[in-house]
């Protein structure tokens, strides 16, 4: 059988292409942390424990993205989330909402916020009816795009509203989150990120979302403009 001869010129060109591709990949790799230039607020301090008609309810357990017994190892979680606030609030009529904010300084390929679909699914919930909606929280300001879904486990029925921050952009799912990360990556920046989630138990789907919208509106209104920007982009 005749041996295949390698053209020296083609071999050199192939080697040059490989080296250039490797160099370009390294040059485009994000290296600057957005969190190092834009410090996130201390969420435990800036999120009020009482505002409008809402007051804090202690000792209420929430499904969180940092439960090591579900899907996330505690060592990795410590690198993903540097701040996590979980609270429950009730209004003057006794209606309760559960509220979670999880913030991480790095949102890259491996270390990225986890969607509530994953958190609840790993905790044994059946997740369904995901939709995307626009929520107007302030006149004259672009509406906030949020995701809504239903989590059910045995007799527990929990409608959820959430959105995610990737740098200064709002994301509601995997696709737009990846687009935001790519946008920052092309600038050589590794964005930070946050998950903001509100949920209710014991109400119908419609009543739950109406209550959640009122809670989000009242919370954003109670925040200082600089802190509000952290939540809304």
mmCIF file of C-alpha atoms in Angstrom:
data_model
loop_
_atom_site.group_PDB
_atom_site.id
_atom_site.type_symbol
_atom_site.label_atom_id
_atom_site.label_comp_id
_atom_site.label_asym_id
_atom_site.label_seq_id
_atom_site.Cartn_x
_atom_site.Cartn_y
_atom_site.Cartn_z
ATOM 1 C CA UNK A 1 0.000 0.000 0.000
ATOM 2 C CA UNK A 2 1.342 3.407 -1.007
ATOM 3 C CA UNK A 3 2.180 5.651 1.895
ATOM 4 C CA UNK A 4 0.432 9.011 2.035
ATOM 5 C CA UNK A 5 2.853 11.896 1.679
ATOM 6 C CA UNK A 6 2.408 15.004 3.793
ATOM 7 C CA UNK A 7 2.867 18.289 2.029
ATOM 8 C CA UNK A 8 5.325 20.351 4.143
ATOM 9 C CA UNK A 9 3.613 23.617 3.240
ATOM 10 C CA UNK A 10 0.189 22.282 4.281
ATOM 11 C CA UNK A 11 1.652 20.983 7.545
ATOM 12 C CA UNK A 12 3.160 24.375 8.348
ATOM 13 C CA UNK A 13 -0.085 26.186 7.510
ATOM 14 C CA UNK A 14 -2.079 23.779 9.693
ATOM 15 C CA UNK A 15 0.295 24.351 12.595
ATOM 16 C CA UNK A 16 0.013 28.128 12.175
ATOM 17 C CA UNK A 17 -3.806 27.932 12.139
ATOM 18 C CA UNK A 18 -3.830 25.828 15.324
ATOM 19 C CA UNK A 19 -1.449 28.196 17.113
ATOM 20 C CA UNK A 20 -3.454 31.247 16.012
ATOM 21 C CA UNK A 21 -6.716 29.667 17.168
ATOM 22 C CA UNK A 22 -5.193 28.837 20.544
ATOM 23 C CA UNK A 23 -3.800 32.348 20.888
ATOM 24 C CA UNK A 24 -7.109 33.947 19.919
ATOM 25 C CA UNK A 25 -8.985 31.755 22.378
ATOM 26 C CA UNK A 26 -6.619 32.798 25.157
ATOM 27 C CA UNK A 27 -6.836 36.467 24.172
ATOM 28 C CA UNK A 28 -10.642 36.412 24.246
ATOM 29 C CA UNK A 29 -10.842 34.617 27.594
ATOM 30 C CA UNK A 30 -12.515 36.958 30.128
ATOM 31 C CA UNK A 31 -10.130 37.977 32.902
ATOM 32 C CA UNK A 32 -11.611 41.054 34.597
ATOM 33 C CA UNK A 33 -14.163 40.549 37.341
ATOM 34 C CA UNK A 34 -17.055 43.005 37.128
ATOM 35 C CA UNK A 35 -17.514 42.506 40.875
ATOM 36 C CA UNK A 36 -14.062 44.014 41.461
ATOM 37 C CA UNK A 37 -15.133 47.331 39.899
ATOM 38 C CA UNK A 38 -18.802 47.429 40.930
ATOM 39 C CA UNK A 39 -19.245 46.359 44.520
ATOM 40 C CA UNK A 40 -22.537 44.642 45.315
ATOM 41 C CA UNK A 41 -24.553 46.038 48.231
ATOM 42 C CA UNK A 42 -24.686 44.269 51.577
ATOM 43 C CA UNK A 43 -28.034 42.573 50.929
ATOM 44 C CA UNK A 44 -28.689 41.727 54.566
ATOM 45 C CA UNK A 45 -28.565 45.447 55.367
ATOM 46 C CA UNK A 46 -30.166 47.068 52.316
ATOM 47 C CA UNK A 47 -33.219 44.781 52.140
ATOM 48 C CA UNK A 48 -35.592 46.200 54.770
ATOM 49 C CA UNK A 49 -37.183 43.908 57.318
ATOM 50 C CA UNK A 50 -40.275 46.089 57.388
ATOM 51 C CA UNK A 51 -41.696 48.299 54.634
ATOM 52 C CA UNK A 52 -45.140 49.450 53.570
ATOM 53 C CA UNK A 53 -47.659 46.883 54.806
ATOM 54 C CA UNK A 54 -45.039 44.130 55.067
ATOM 55 C CA UNK A 55 -43.256 42.827 58.154
ATOM 56 C CA UNK A 56 -40.752 40.023 58.688
ATOM 57 C CA UNK A 57 -41.860 36.558 59.826
ATOM 58 C CA UNK A 58 -39.040 34.594 61.503
ATOM 59 C CA UNK A 59 -38.208 30.893 61.236
ATOM 60 C CA UNK A 60 -39.779 30.059 57.858
ATOM 61 C CA UNK A 61 -37.894 27.472 55.778
ATOM 62 C CA UNK A 62 -37.383 28.055 52.063
ATOM 63 C CA UNK A 63 -36.078 25.907 49.233
ATOM 64 C CA UNK A 64 -32.624 27.372 48.572
ATOM 65 C CA UNK A 65 -29.936 26.921 45.885
ATOM 66 C CA UNK A 66 -27.320 25.981 48.491
ATOM 67 C CA UNK A 67 -28.690 22.784 50.023
ATOM 68 C CA UNK A 68 -25.761 20.311 49.831
ATOM 69 C CA UNK A 69 -28.076 17.355 50.346
ATOM 70 C CA UNK A 70 -29.848 18.076 47.067
ATOM 71 C CA UNK A 71 -27.581 18.757 44.100
ATOM 72 C CA UNK A 72 -24.818 21.154 45.084
ATOM 73 C CA UNK A 73 -21.670 20.417 47.064
ATOM 74 C CA UNK A 74 -21.111 22.895 49.868
ATOM 75 C CA UNK A 75 -17.504 23.583 48.805
ATOM 76 C CA UNK A 76 -18.644 24.595 45.309
ATOM 77 C CA UNK A 77 -21.621 26.552 46.657
ATOM 78 C CA UNK A 78 -19.304 28.720 48.727
ATOM 79 C CA UNK A 79 -17.594 29.763 45.498
ATOM 80 C CA UNK A 80 -20.871 30.435 43.676
ATOM 81 C CA UNK A 81 -22.799 32.455 46.258
ATOM 82 C CA UNK A 82 -21.104 35.032 48.460
ATOM 83 C CA UNK A 83 -24.427 36.393 49.769
ATOM 84 C CA UNK A 84 -27.738 34.679 50.332
ATOM 85 C CA UNK A 85 -30.784 36.235 52.005
ATOM 86 C CA UNK A 86 -33.880 34.114 52.721
ATOM 87 C CA UNK A 87 -36.872 35.718 54.408
ATOM 88 C CA UNK A 88 -40.639 35.493 54.761
ATOM 89 C CA UNK A 89 -42.905 38.510 54.996
ATOM 90 C CA UNK A 90 -46.602 38.991 55.773
ATOM 91 C CA UNK A 91 -48.884 41.914 54.999
ATOM 92 C CA UNK A 92 -51.486 43.420 57.328
ATOM 93 C CA UNK A 93 -54.053 40.849 56.113
ATOM 94 C CA UNK A 94 -51.792 37.951 57.054
ATOM 95 C CA UNK A 95 -50.828 36.985 53.494
ATOM 96 C CA UNK A 96 -47.297 35.561 53.426
ATOM 97 C CA UNK A 97 -44.636 35.600 50.724
ATOM 98 C CA UNK A 98 -41.258 33.866 50.736
ATOM 99 C CA UNK A 99 -38.326 35.844 49.379
ATOM 100 C CA UNK A 100 -34.818 34.792 48.350
ATOM 101 C CA UNK A 101 -31.825 36.622 46.900
ATOM 102 C CA UNK A 102 -28.623 34.704 46.111
ATOM 103 C CA UNK A 103 -25.643 36.691 44.813
ATOM 104 C CA UNK A 104 -22.380 35.436 43.337
ATOM 105 C CA UNK A 105 -19.382 37.491 42.153
ATOM 106 C CA UNK A 106 -18.556 35.103 39.290
ATOM 107 C CA UNK A 107 -20.906 33.976 36.528
ATOM 108 C CA UNK A 108 -18.726 31.985 34.153
ATOM 109 C CA UNK A 109 -19.046 28.588 32.456
ATOM 110 C CA UNK A 110 -18.916 26.513 35.646
ATOM 111 C CA UNK A 111 -19.948 28.912 38.366
ATOM 112 C CA UNK A 112 -23.377 30.224 37.455
ATOM 113 C CA UNK A 113 -26.568 30.792 39.385
ATOM 114 C CA UNK A 114 -28.980 27.873 39.436
ATOM 115 C CA UNK A 115 -32.511 28.251 38.121
ATOM 116 C CA UNK A 116 -35.429 27.594 40.504
ATOM 117 C CA UNK A 117 -36.485 24.758 38.191
ATOM 118 C CA UNK A 118 -33.318 22.957 39.266
ATOM 119 C CA UNK A 119 -33.595 23.860 42.965
ATOM 120 C CA UNK A 120 -37.198 22.716 43.301
ATOM 121 C CA UNK A 121 -36.785 19.698 41.058
ATOM 122 C CA UNK A 122 -33.845 18.503 43.141
ATOM 123 C CA UNK A 123 -35.947 18.955 46.289
ATOM 124 C CA UNK A 124 -38.618 16.609 44.915
ATOM 125 C CA UNK A 125 -41.054 19.149 43.458
ATOM 126 C CA UNK A 126 -42.802 18.788 40.119
ATOM 127 C CA UNK A 127 -42.235 22.003 38.178
ATOM 128 C CA UNK A 128 -44.605 23.126 35.416
ATOM 129 C CA UNK A 129 -46.402 26.010 33.667
ATOM 130 C CA UNK A 130 -43.381 28.231 33.119
ATOM 131 C CA UNK A 131 -44.206 31.550 31.459
ATOM 132 C CA UNK A 132 -42.475 34.895 30.967
ATOM 133 C CA UNK A 133 -44.230 38.149 31.905
ATOM 134 C CA UNK A 134 -43.474 41.855 32.048
ATOM 135 C CA UNK A 135 -43.954 43.559 35.391
ATOM 136 C CA UNK A 136 -44.236 47.354 35.642
ATOM 137 C CA UNK A 137 -42.859 48.485 38.984
ATOM 138 C CA UNK A 138 -42.388 52.204 38.341
ATOM 139 C CA UNK A 139 -44.066 54.684 35.992
ATOM 140 C CA UNK A 140 -41.853 55.831 33.127
ATOM 141 C CA UNK A 141 -39.387 52.969 33.612
ATOM 142 C CA UNK A 142 -39.051 49.932 31.361
ATOM 143 C CA UNK A 143 -40.916 46.944 32.802
ATOM 144 C CA UNK A 144 -39.053 44.136 34.527
ATOM 145 C CA UNK A 145 -39.137 40.811 32.669
ATOM 146 C CA UNK A 146 -39.820 37.929 35.071
ATOM 147 C CA UNK A 147 -40.389 34.187 34.869
ATOM 148 C CA UNK A 148 -43.310 32.460 36.538
ATOM 149 C CA UNK A 149 -43.730 28.767 37.271
ATOM 150 C CA UNK A 150 -45.585 26.335 39.514
ATOM 151 C CA UNK A 151 -43.852 23.939 41.939
ATOM 152 C CA UNK A 152 -45.914 21.134 43.492
ATOM 153 C CA UNK A 153 -45.040 18.495 46.063
ATOM 154 C CA UNK A 154 -47.763 16.365 47.623
ATOM 155 C CA UNK A 155 -50.342 18.955 48.809
ATOM 156 C CA UNK A 156 -47.990 21.930 48.588
ATOM 157 C CA UNK A 157 -48.820 24.268 45.689
ATOM 158 C CA UNK A 158 -46.209 27.027 45.278
ATOM 159 C CA UNK A 159 -46.400 29.581 42.435
ATOM 160 C CA UNK A 160 -43.022 31.291 41.902
ATOM 161 C CA UNK A 161 -41.894 34.535 40.305
ATOM 162 C CA UNK A 162 -38.181 34.992 39.651
ATOM 163 C CA UNK A 163 -35.575 36.730 37.540
ATOM 164 C CA UNK A 164 -31.799 36.629 37.325
ATOM 165 C CA UNK A 165 -29.172 39.321 37.018
ATOM 166 C CA UNK A 166 -26.060 38.758 34.902
ATOM 167 C CA UNK A 167 -23.950 41.853 35.338
ATOM 168 C CA UNK A 168 -26.329 44.709 34.547
ATOM 169 C CA UNK A 169 -28.681 42.562 32.434
ATOM 170 C CA UNK A 170 -31.878 40.795 33.491
ATOM 171 C CA UNK A 171 -32.298 37.165 32.409
ATOM 172 C CA UNK A 172 -35.225 34.775 32.774
ATOM 173 C CA UNK A 173 -33.758 31.560 31.418
ATOM 174 C CA UNK A 174 -30.757 29.687 30.065
ATOM 175 C CA UNK A 175 -30.638 31.294 26.600
ATOM 176 C CA UNK A 176 -30.718 34.968 27.569
ATOM 177 C CA UNK A 177 -28.360 34.280 30.475
ATOM 178 C CA UNK A 178 -25.820 32.784 28.044
ATOM 179 C CA UNK A 179 -26.228 35.740 25.670
ATOM 180 C CA UNK A 180 -25.523 38.151 28.535
ATOM 181 C CA UNK A 181 -22.428 36.191 29.587
ATOM 182 C CA UNK A 182 -21.142 36.162 26.002
ATOM 183 C CA UNK A 183 -21.671 39.917 25.716
ATOM 184 C CA UNK A 184 -19.514 40.543 28.757
ATOM 185 C CA UNK A 185 -17.017 37.885 27.716
ATOM 186 C CA UNK A 186 -16.346 39.648 24.412
ATOM 187 C CA UNK A 187 -15.354 42.669 26.486
ATOM 188 C CA UNK A 188 -12.978 40.528 28.555
ATOM 189 C CA UNK A 189 -15.263 40.763 31.589
ATOM 190 C CA UNK A 190 -16.542 38.021 33.914
ATOM 191 C CA UNK A 191 -19.939 39.268 35.161
ATOM 192 C CA UNK A 192 -21.399 38.803 38.600
ATOM 193 C CA UNK A 193 -24.965 37.581 39.030
ATOM 194 C CA UNK A 194 -27.946 37.190 41.296
ATOM 195 C CA UNK A 195 -31.116 35.157 41.576
ATOM 196 C CA UNK A 196 -34.194 36.979 42.916
ATOM 197 C CA UNK A 197 -37.183 34.789 43.786
ATOM 198 C CA UNK A 198 -40.607 35.313 45.360
ATOM 199 C CA UNK A 199 -43.129 32.554 46.081
ATOM 200 C CA UNK A 200 -46.361 31.884 47.978
ATOM 201 C CA UNK A 201 -48.192 28.878 49.411
ATOM 202 C CA UNK A 202 -51.899 28.416 50.127
ATOM 203 C CA UNK A 203 -53.316 30.678 47.418
ATOM 204 C CA UNK A 204 -54.562 30.157 43.866
ATOM 205 C CA UNK A 205 -52.214 30.804 40.970
ATOM 206 C CA UNK A 206 -53.830 34.119 40.088
ATOM 207 C CA UNK A 207 -54.016 35.343 43.693
ATOM 208 C CA UNK A 208 -50.401 34.280 44.249
ATOM 209 C CA UNK A 209 -49.040 36.271 41.329
ATOM 210 C CA UNK A 210 -51.088 39.329 42.251
ATOM 211 C CA UNK A 211 -49.712 39.184 45.803
ATOM 212 C CA UNK A 212 -46.162 38.607 44.564
ATOM 213 C CA UNK A 213 -46.390 41.558 42.175
ATOM 214 C CA UNK A 214 -47.554 43.792 45.006
ATOM 215 C CA UNK A 215 -44.701 42.586 47.223
ATOM 216 C CA UNK A 216 -42.066 43.163 44.509
ATOM 217 C CA UNK A 217 -43.472 46.619 43.765
ATOM 218 C CA UNK A 218 -43.470 47.621 47.440
ATOM 219 C CA UNK A 219 -39.958 46.238 48.014
ATOM 220 C CA UNK A 220 -38.433 48.018 45.016
ATOM 221 C CA UNK A 221 -40.161 51.243 46.020
ATOM 222 C CA UNK A 222 -38.681 50.967 49.529
ATOM 223 C CA UNK A 223 -35.103 50.596 48.262
ATOM 224 C CA UNK A 224 -32.708 53.468 47.667
ATOM 225 C CA UNK A 225 -32.236 54.143 43.897
ATOM 226 C CA UNK A 226 -28.685 52.759 43.897
ATOM 227 C CA UNK A 227 -29.773 49.542 45.631
ATOM 228 C CA UNK A 228 -32.859 49.244 43.409
ATOM 229 C CA UNK A 229 -30.566 49.183 40.388
ATOM 230 C CA UNK A 230 -28.902 46.043 41.737
ATOM 231 C CA UNK A 231 -32.268 44.246 41.453
ATOM 232 C CA UNK A 232 -33.583 45.741 38.216
ATOM 233 C CA UNK A 233 -30.477 46.299 36.081
#
